[in-house]
Structure formats: structure tokens, C-alpha cells
Short mmCIF file of C-alpha atoms in Angstrom, two decimals:
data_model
loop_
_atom_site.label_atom_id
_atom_site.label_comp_id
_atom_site.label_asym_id
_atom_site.label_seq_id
_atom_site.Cartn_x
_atom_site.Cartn_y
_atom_site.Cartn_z
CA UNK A 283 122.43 66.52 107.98
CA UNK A 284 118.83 67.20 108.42
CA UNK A 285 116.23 64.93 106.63
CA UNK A 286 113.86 66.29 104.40
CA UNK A 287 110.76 65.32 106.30
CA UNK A 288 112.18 66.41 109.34
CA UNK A 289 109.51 69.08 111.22
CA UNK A 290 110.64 72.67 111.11
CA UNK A 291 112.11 74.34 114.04
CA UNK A 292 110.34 77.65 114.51
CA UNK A 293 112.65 79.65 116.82
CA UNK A 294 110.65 81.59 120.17
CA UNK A 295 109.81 85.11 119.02
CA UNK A 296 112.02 88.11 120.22
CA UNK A 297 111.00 90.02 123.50
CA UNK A 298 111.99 93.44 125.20
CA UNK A 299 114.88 93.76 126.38
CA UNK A 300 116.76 91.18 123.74
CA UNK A 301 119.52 91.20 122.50
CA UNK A 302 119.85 91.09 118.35
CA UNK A 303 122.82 91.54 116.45
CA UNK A 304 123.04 92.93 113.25
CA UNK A 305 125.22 91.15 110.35
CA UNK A 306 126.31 91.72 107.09
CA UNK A 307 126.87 88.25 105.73
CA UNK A 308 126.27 90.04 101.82
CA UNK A 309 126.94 93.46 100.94
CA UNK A 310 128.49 96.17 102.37
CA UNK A 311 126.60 99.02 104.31
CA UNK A 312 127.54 101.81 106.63
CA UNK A 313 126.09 103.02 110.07
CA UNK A 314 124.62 106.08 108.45
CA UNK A 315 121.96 103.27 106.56
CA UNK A 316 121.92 101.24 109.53
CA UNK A 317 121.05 104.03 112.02
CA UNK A 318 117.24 104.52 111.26
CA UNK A 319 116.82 100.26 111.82
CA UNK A 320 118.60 100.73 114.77
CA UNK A 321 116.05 103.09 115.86
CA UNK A 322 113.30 101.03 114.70
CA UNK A 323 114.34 98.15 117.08
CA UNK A 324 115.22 100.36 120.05
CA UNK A 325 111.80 101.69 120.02
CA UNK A 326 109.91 98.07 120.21
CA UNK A 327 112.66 97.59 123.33
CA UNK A 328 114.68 95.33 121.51
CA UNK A 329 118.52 95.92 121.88
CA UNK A 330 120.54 96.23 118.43
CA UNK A 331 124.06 95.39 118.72
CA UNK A 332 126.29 95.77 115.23
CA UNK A 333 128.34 93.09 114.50
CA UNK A 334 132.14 93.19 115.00
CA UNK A 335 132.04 92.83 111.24
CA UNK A 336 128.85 94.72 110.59
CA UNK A 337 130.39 97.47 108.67
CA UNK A 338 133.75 95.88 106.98
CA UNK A 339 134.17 96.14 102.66
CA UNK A 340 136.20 94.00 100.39
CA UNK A 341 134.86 95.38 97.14
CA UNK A 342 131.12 94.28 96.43
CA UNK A 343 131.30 91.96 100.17
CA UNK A 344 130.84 93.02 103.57
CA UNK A 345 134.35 92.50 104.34
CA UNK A 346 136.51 88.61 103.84
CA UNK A 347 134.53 85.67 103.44
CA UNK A 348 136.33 84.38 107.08
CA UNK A 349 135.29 87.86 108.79
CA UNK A 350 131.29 87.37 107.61
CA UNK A 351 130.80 83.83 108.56
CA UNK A 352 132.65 84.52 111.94
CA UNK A 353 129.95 87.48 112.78
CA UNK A 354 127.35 84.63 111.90
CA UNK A 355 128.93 81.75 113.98
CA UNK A 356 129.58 84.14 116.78
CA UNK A 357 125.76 85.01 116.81
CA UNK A 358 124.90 81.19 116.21
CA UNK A 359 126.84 80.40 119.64
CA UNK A 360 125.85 83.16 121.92
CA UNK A 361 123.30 82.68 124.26
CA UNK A 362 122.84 86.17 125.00
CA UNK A 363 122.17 87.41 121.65
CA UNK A 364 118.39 85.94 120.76
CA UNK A 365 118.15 87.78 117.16
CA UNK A 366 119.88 87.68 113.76
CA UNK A 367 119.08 90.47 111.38
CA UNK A 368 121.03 91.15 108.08
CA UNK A 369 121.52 94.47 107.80
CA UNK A 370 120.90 94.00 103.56
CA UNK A 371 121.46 91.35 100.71
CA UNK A 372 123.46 92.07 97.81
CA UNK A 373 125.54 89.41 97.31
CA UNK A 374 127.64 87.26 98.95
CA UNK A 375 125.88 84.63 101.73
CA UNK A 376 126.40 81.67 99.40
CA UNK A 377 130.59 82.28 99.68
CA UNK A 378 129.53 81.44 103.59
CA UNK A 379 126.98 79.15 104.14
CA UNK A 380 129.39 75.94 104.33
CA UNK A 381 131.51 77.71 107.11
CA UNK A 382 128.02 78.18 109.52
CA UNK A 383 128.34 75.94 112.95
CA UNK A 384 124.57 74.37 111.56
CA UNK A 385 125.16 72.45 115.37
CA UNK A 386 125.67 75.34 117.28
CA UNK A 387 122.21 77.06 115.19
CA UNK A 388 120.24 73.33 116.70
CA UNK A 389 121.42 74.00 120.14
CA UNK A 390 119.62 77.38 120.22
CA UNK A 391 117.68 78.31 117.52
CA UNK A 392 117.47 81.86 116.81
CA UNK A 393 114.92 83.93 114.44
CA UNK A 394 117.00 85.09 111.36
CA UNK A 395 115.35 88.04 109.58
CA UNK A 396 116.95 89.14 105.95
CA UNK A 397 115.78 89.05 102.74
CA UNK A 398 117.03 89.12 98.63
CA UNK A 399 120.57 87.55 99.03
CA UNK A 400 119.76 86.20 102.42
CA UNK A 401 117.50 83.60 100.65
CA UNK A 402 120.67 82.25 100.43
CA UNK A 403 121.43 82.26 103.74
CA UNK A 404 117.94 80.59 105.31
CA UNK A 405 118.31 78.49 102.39
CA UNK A 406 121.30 77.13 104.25
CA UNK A 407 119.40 76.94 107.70
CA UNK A 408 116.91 75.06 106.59
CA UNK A 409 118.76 72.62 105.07
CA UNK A 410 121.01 72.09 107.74
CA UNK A 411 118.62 73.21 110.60
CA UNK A 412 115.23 72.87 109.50
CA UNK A 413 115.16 76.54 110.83
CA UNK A 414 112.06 78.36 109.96
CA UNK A 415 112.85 82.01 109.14
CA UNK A 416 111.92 85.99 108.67
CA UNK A 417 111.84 87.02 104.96
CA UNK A 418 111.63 91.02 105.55
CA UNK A 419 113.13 93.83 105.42
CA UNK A 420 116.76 94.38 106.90
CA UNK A 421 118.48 96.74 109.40
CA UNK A 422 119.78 99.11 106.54
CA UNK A 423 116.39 100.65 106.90
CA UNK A 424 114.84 103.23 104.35
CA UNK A 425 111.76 105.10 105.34
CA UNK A 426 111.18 105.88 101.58
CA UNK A 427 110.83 102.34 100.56
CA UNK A 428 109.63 100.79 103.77
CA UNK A 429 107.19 103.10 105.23
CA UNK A 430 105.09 102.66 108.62
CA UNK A 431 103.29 99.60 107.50
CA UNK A 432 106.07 97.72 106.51
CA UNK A 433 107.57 98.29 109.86
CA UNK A 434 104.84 97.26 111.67
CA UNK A 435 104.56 93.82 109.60
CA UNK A 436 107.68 93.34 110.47
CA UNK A 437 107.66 93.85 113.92
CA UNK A 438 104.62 91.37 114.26
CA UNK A 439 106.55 88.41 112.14
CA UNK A 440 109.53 89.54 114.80
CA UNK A 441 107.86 89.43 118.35
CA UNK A 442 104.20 87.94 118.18
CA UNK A 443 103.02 84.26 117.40
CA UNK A 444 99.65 85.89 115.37
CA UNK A 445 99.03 84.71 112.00
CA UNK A 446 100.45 86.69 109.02
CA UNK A 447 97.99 87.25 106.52
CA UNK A 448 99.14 89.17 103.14
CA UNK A 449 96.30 90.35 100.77
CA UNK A 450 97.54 90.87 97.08
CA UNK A 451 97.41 94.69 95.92
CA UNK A 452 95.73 95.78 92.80
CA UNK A 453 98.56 98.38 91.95
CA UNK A 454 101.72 95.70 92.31
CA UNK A 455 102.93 94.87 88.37
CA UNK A 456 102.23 91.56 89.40
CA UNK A 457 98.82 91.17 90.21
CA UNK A 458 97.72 90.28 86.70
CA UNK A 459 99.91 86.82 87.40
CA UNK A 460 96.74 83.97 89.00
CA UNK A 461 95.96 80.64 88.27
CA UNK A 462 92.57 79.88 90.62
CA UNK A 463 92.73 77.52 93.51
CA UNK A 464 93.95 76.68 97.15
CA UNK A 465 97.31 75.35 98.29
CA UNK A 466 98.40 74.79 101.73
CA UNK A 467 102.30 73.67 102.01
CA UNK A 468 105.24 75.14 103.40
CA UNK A 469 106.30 78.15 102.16
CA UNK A 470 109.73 78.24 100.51
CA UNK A 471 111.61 80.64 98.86
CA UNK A 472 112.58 84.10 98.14
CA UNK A 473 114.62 86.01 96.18
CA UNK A 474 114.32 84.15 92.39
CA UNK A 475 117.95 84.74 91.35
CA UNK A 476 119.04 82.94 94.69
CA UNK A 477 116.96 80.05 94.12
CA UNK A 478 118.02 79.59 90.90
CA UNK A 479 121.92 80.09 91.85
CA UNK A 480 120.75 77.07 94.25
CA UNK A 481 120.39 74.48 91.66
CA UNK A 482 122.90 71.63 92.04
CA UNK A 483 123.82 72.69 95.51
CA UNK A 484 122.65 71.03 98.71
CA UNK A 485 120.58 73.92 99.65
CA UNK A 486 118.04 73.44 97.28
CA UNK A 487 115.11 71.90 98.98
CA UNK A 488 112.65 69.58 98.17
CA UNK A 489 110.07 72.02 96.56
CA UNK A 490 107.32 68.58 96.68
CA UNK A 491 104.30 70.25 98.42
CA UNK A 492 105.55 73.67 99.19
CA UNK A 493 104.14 76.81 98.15
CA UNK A 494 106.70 78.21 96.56
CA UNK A 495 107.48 82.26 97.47
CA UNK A 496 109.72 84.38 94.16
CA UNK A 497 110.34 87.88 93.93
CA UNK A 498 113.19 89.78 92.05
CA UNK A 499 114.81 93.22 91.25
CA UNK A 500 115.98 94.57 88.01
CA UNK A 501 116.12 91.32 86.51
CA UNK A 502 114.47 91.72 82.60
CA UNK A 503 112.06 89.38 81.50
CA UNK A 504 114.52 87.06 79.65
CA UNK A 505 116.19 86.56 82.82
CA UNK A 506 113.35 85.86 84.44
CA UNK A 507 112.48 83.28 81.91
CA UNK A 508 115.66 81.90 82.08
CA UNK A 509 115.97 81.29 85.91
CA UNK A 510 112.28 79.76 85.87
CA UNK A 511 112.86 78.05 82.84
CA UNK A 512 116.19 76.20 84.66
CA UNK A 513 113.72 75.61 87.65
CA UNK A 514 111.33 73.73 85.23
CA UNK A 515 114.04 71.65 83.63
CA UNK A 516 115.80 70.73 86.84
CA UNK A 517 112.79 68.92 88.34
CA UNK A 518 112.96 71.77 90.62
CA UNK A 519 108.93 72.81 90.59
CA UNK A 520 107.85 69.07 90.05
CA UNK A 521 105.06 68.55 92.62
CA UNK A 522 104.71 72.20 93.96
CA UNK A 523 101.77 72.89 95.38
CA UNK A 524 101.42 76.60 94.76
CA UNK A 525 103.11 79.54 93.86
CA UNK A 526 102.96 83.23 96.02
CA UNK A 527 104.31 86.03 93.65
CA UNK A 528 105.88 88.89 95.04
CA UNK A 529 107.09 92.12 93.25
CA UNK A 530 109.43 91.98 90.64
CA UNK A 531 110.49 95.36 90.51
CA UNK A 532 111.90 97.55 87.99
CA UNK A 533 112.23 93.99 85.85
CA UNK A 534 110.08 94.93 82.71
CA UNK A 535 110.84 98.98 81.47
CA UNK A 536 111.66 99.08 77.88
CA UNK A 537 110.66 95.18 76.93
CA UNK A 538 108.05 94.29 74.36
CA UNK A 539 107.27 91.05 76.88
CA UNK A 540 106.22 92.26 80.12
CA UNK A 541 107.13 90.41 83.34
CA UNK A 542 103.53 89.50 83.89
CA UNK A 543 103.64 87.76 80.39
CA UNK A 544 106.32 85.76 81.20
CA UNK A 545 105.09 84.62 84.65
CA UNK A 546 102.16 83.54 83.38
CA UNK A 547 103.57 81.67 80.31
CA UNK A 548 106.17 79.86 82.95
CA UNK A 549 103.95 79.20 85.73
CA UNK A 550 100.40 79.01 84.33
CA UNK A 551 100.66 75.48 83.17
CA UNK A 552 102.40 73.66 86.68
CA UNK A 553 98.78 72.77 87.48
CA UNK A 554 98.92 74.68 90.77
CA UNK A 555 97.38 77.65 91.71
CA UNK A 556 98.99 81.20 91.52
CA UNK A 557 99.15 84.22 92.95
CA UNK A 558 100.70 87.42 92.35
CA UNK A 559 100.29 90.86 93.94
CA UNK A 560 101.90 89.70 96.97
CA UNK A 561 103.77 93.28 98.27
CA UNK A 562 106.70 91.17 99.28
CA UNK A 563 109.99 92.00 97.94
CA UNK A 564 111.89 94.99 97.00
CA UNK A 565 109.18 97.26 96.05
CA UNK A 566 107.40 99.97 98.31
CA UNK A 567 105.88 98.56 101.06
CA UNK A 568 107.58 95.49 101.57
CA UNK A 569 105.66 92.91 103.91
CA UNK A 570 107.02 90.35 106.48
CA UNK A 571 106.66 86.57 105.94
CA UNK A 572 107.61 83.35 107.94
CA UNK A 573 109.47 81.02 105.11
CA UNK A 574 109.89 77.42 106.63
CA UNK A 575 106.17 77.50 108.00
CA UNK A 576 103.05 76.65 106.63
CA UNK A 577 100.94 78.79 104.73
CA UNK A 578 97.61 78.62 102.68
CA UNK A 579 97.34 80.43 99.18
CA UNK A 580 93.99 81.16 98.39
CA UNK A 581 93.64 83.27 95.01
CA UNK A 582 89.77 83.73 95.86
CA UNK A 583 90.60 85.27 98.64
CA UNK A 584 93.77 86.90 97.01
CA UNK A 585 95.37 86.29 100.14
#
């Protein structure tokens, strides 16, 4: 077990001519989604291998629990392959997480690039790793969603040490959400329903100091409530030092109580400062961000 003070481990960046392999430890996909990412990393001279496992279904899971957490282990341990990238989320990566060889991800440390149910997933890492990871888009690529500059913010977070900087947008639903001030912490976090689902597991971490990261999908505003309101009552947000808010998309159509109304209520009185806007999550124009590294909010700034 890692301690919670223990420094992060932020893994060396990817280069031409590596090796990544692509996993499905949530939800099933095919090669016909997975073809255009494939692309994508070919053409920055990366080279994408699929998973034995990559494209297995059991119902709503990228094949057995056994089969997913062996094309994870099997990435963990080779030294050739210096990339993991989830081909999606879905659902699924907490079923896994207790089956990863956390010794064999210390020996070699490896980025790991996934987002929505892969906050699950780095969750995990961190906890038993302290590994500092890639919350972005997946292989499954869409062109529609994820358009040229979401490929390029991804492909800086992948192979370049520069800084990430992410400037809130006007037009996201949730730029209305901002309490003023600066944070600098670690930034934690993800996908909101996967933190939640964390509570009372051992992949929870300790939130003291962090700038916490949230976005969601089709979750209404009562569930939204509900997960942040279980956050709040668990201790969970006790001593944050900031919140980044990402998009919560298609969460408030047909609601009196809009999504920004509800973030607000729930996080306007932690005493930290706020920001939403963020284009980070599963709206257009999804950005790349480190989680596991440190990061400075700044809502004068908006960035």
C-alpha cells in the first residue's frame, strides 16, 4: 500500500516509435470505432497495438471480468509496451481494479490515458501506485465530438512535458458555476458518478488540499445533487482546496432546476474557489488533463 503523502509518480511521456496498447477494461467497442484513434496515434509515430481482449462483449462489459484485468496486467508487465489507452468508459473498471499487479505498475510506470469510467481505473493507480495519469479522450475516437483541437490537447498531455493550461469557455452550460479565488493542489478526479461509486472503497483518496476535477453525462440534476450531496456527508470534500468543473452534458433538458443551480447550491458554500466552463468531459471539444499532478485554479484568470 501506498501512503497518502507519498509523491506522485509521473510516468516519462510517450515517444515515436512506442509501443501503446489499447484496452477495454469498461465497455465494449468494435474496431470500426477504434480505427480512426488508431489513425490518430499512427500519425504522431506512435504504434497502437489492440489488446488480445480489446474487442471481447459479455453484455454491457468488454468481455469477463478475468479477460479485462489480464489485458491490463499484461500491459502493466511488458516492457515493450510504454502506453495504456482505454479505448472508452462505460462501465465496468471497478469489477477489476483489485485484480491489477499495482507491483508490476511501480516497476515501470506507464502513462494511462482514459476517461468517464476509467476514473475508476486511475482511481485505483493512484491509490496503489501514486501513478499520475491522462484524463482524455480514448481510442474509440469520434471526429464529431472530438474535433482537431481536442486531438491536439491530447497529443501534448501524451508526448510533451509543457504545461497544460485550460481556459473556461463562455458557451459550456457550466460556466455560470464560480466562486472567486486561487487554489493550487493536486488535481483529483473525474467522472462524478465514479467518484461517488468510490465512497467506502479504498480508492477514494484523501481529497485534503486537492483541487478537485467533476464532470458527468446524462445524469439529471437530482442525481447530481445526490452524488455531491453523499460527497458532502461522507467527509469526502472536507478540506478541498478548489473545485475545476467540467461539462455536464445533456444533464439538465426538461428540469425546472438547472445543473448550474445545483452546482452552485452544492459547491458555493465549501469556502473554496470554483470554476466551471472547463471543456473537459464528454461534451464537444473535450480537453486533455494530467490528474495526479499539480495544478493552479485561478477563476480570475478563468483558467
Amino acid at each position: 500500500m501506498i501512503s497518502e503523502d507519498s509523491a506522485a509518480v509521473r510516468p516519462p511521456v510517450l515517444r515515436p516509435g512506442d509501443t501503446v496498447l489499447l484496452v477495454s477494461p469498461s465497455g465494449p467497442t468494435s474496431p470500426e470505432r477504434v480505427a480512426r484513434g488508431m489513425e490518430l496515434l499512427t500519425g504522431w509515430g506512435l504504434r497502437p497495438v489492440p489488446a488480445p481482449n480489446a474487442y471481447a462483449r459479455h453484455g454491457y462489459l468488454a468481455g469477463t471480468d478475468d479477460l479485462r484485468a489480464a489485458d491490463l496486467n499484461a500491459a502493466f508487465a511488458d516492457p515493450q509496451v510504454r502506453g495504456v489507452i482505454c479505448t472508452r468508459g462505460g462501465y465496468g473498471a471497478q469489477r477489476i481494479v483489485d485484480a491489477i499487479d499495482m507491483a508490476a505498475v511501480r516497476r515501470d510506470p506507464k502513462v494511462v490515458a482514459g476517461f468517464s469510467d476509467i476514473t475508476a481505473l486511475q482511481f485505483a493507480l493512484w491509490r496503489g501506485a501514486r501513478l499520475a495519469g491522462v484524463h482524455g479522450p480514448g481510442a474509440a475516437w469520434r471526429d464529431e465530438r472530438t474535433a482537431l483541437r481536442s486531438a491536439e490537447s491530447l497529443h501534448a498531455a501524451l508526448m510533451t512535458t509543457e504545461p497544460v493550461s485550460i481556459t473556461a469557455v463562455p458557451t459550456e452550460e457550466t460556466f455560470g458555476v464560480r466562486v472567486p479565488g486561487r487554489a493550487t493542489g493536486t488535481l483529483l478526479g473525474g467522472n462524478l458518478c465514479m467518484i461517488a461509486a468510490s465512497i467506502g472503497t479504498p480508492d477514494l483518496p484523501d481529497l485534503t488540499g486537492a483541487v478537485l476535477l467533476i464532470e458527468d453525462v446524462q445524469e439529471p440534476p437530482y442525481k447530481v445533487d445526490r452524488m455531491l450531496t453523499h460527497l458532502r456527508r461522507a467527509g469526502a470534500l472536507d478540506g478541498l482546496a478548489g473545485v475545476a468543473v467540467g461539462q455536464f452534458t445533456d444533464c439538465g433538458d426538461g428540469w425546472d432546476t438547472t445543473i448550474v443551480d445545483v452546482l452552485t447550491e452544492r459547491l458555493g458554500d465549501l469556502g473554496v474557489p470554483v470554476l466551471g466552463g472547463l471543456p473537459i468531459g464528454h461534451g464537444p471539444n473535450q480537453l486533455t488533463v494530467p490528474v495526479g499532478t499539480k495544478a493552479t485554479l485561478d477563476t480570475t484568470t478563468a483558467t
